[in-house]
Amino acid sequence: MNWKRFFFSIPLGMLMGVFCIIGLSQRIPTGGVDPSNSIYLWGAWYERVIMGVMIGFAGELVIFKSKRNLFNAFLRGAILGLFTSAGFAFFQQFIDLTFFLTGIIFGGIIDIIATFVSRDKID
């Protein structure tokens, strides 16, 4: 296990969670400042942190064998982002498709950056 990758992907998940809070709070009719919305926004942030933890653990998972490790990193992160975002996006009163799709993209971004920083083989 690459601990450098693990401990770098968690703050990336936290950062992506902040971006999600900003986006979600702008889509809430009260502007996100209502205290009743805080648990929802904290849940979104926490989901992104969990995504960072999962991506940190999955450093040696190979989904697509190729000479270019960059594509495998994005695909691995996107799949993990898909799984973690599905729990938050689909099991609410309404389907939050934007949150789901950004989870896929953010997962790929977190995995690419974590792979690059941890000095895994990347082309």
Coordinates of C-alpha atoms in Angstrom, one line a residue:
M1 CA 0.0 0.0 0.0
N2 CA 1.2 3.4 -0.9
W3 CA 0.7 5.6 2.2
K4 CA 1.7 8.8 0.4
R5 CA -1.1 8.2 -2.1
F6 CA -3.6 7.5 0.7
F7 CA -2.8 10.5 2.8
F8 CA -2.8 12.8 -0.3
S9 CA -6.1 11.6 -1.7
I10 CA -8.0 12.4 1.5
P11 CA -7.3 16.2 1.4
L12 CA -8.2 16.1 -2.3
G13 CA -11.5 14.5 -1.4
M14 CA -12.0 17.2 1.2
L15 CA -11.3 19.9 -1.4
M16 CA -13.7 18.4 -3.8
G17 CA -16.2 18.3 -1.0
V18 CA -15.9 22.0 -0.6
F19 CA -16.6 22.5 -4.3
C20 CA -19.7 20.3 -3.9
I21 CA -20.9 22.4 -0.9
I22 CA -20.5 25.5 -3.0
G23 CA -22.4 24.1 -5.9
L24 CA -25.1 22.5 -3.8
S25 CA -25.7 25.6 -1.7
Q26 CA -26.3 27.6 -4.9
R27 CA -28.9 25.2 -6.0
I28 CA -30.8 25.2 -2.7
P29 CA -33.6 27.8 -2.9
T30 CA -32.7 29.4 0.5
G31 CA -29.1 29.9 -0.7
G32 CA -27.7 27.1 1.6
V33 CA -27.6 29.4 4.7
D34 CA -30.6 27.8 6.3
P35 CA -29.5 25.7 9.3
S36 CA -31.8 22.9 8.2
N37 CA -29.7 22.4 5.1
S38 CA -26.4 22.1 7.0
I39 CA -26.8 18.3 7.5
Y40 CA -27.4 17.9 3.8
L41 CA -24.3 19.9 2.9
W42 CA -22.1 18.1 5.5
G43 CA -23.3 14.8 4.1
A44 CA -22.2 15.8 0.6
W45 CA -18.8 16.9 1.9
Y46 CA -18.4 13.7 3.9
E47 CA -19.3 11.6 0.8
R48 CA -16.4 13.2 -1.1
V49 CA -14.0 12.5 1.8
I50 CA -15.1 8.8 1.7
M51 CA -14.4 8.9 -2.0
G52 CA -10.9 10.2 -1.3
V53 CA -10.3 7.4 1.2
M54 CA -11.5 4.7 -1.3
I55 CA -9.3 6.1 -4.1
G56 CA -6.3 6.2 -1.7
F57 CA -6.7 2.5 -0.9
A58 CA -7.2 1.5 -4.6
G59 CA -3.7 2.5 -5.9
E60 CA -2.8 -1.0 -7.1
L61 CA -6.1 -1.8 -8.7
V62 CA -5.7 -2.2 -12.4
I63 CA -8.9 -1.9 -14.4
F64 CA -7.5 -1.3 -17.9
K65 CA -4.1 -2.7 -18.8
S66 CA -2.2 -0.4 -21.1
K67 CA 1.1 1.3 -21.5
R68 CA -0.6 4.5 -20.3
N69 CA -1.3 4.4 -16.6
L70 CA -3.1 7.8 -16.8
F71 CA -6.2 6.2 -18.4
N72 CA -6.3 3.5 -15.8
A73 CA -6.1 6.1 -13.0
F74 CA -9.0 8.1 -14.4
L75 CA -11.1 5.1 -15.1
R76 CA -10.5 3.7 -11.6
G77 CA -11.3 7.0 -9.9
A78 CA -14.4 7.5 -12.1
I79 CA -15.7 4.0 -11.1
L80 CA -15.1 4.6 -7.4
G81 CA -16.7 8.1 -7.8
L82 CA -19.7 6.5 -9.4
F83 CA -20.2 4.0 -6.6
T84 CA -19.7 6.5 -3.8
S85 CA -21.9 9.2 -5.4
A86 CA -24.7 6.8 -6.2
G87 CA -25.5 6.4 -2.5
F88 CA -25.9 10.1 -2.0
A89 CA -27.4 11.1 -5.4
F90 CA -30.1 8.4 -5.9
F91 CA -31.3 7.7 -2.4
Q92 CA -33.0 11.0 -1.6
Q93 CA -36.4 12.5 -2.3
F94 CA -35.1 13.6 -5.7
I95 CA -32.4 12.3 -8.0
D96 CA -29.4 14.7 -7.9
L97 CA -27.9 13.9 -11.3
T98 CA -25.5 16.8 -11.2
F99 CA -24.0 15.5 -7.9
F100 CA -23.7 12.0 -9.4
L101 CA -21.9 13.2 -12.6
T102 CA -19.5 15.4 -10.7
G103 CA -18.7 12.5 -8.4
I104 CA -17.5 10.5 -11.5
I105 CA -15.4 13.4 -12.7
F106 CA -14.0 14.4 -9.3
G107 CA -13.2 10.7 -8.7
G108 CA -11.1 10.6 -11.9
I109 CA -9.4 13.9 -11.0
I110 CA -8.5 12.8 -7.5
D111 CA -7.1 9.5 -8.8
I112 CA -5.0 11.1 -11.5
I113 CA -3.5 13.7 -9.1
A114 CA -2.9 11.0 -6.3
T115 CA -1.3 8.7 -8.8
F116 CA 1.0 11.5 -10.1
V117 CA 1.9 12.7 -6.6
S118 CA 2.6 9.2 -5.2
R119 CA 5.1 8.7 -8.1
D120 CA 3.2 5.7 -9.5
K121 CA 4.2 5.0 -13.0
I122 CA 2.3 7.5 -15.2
D123 CA 2.7 8.5 -18.8

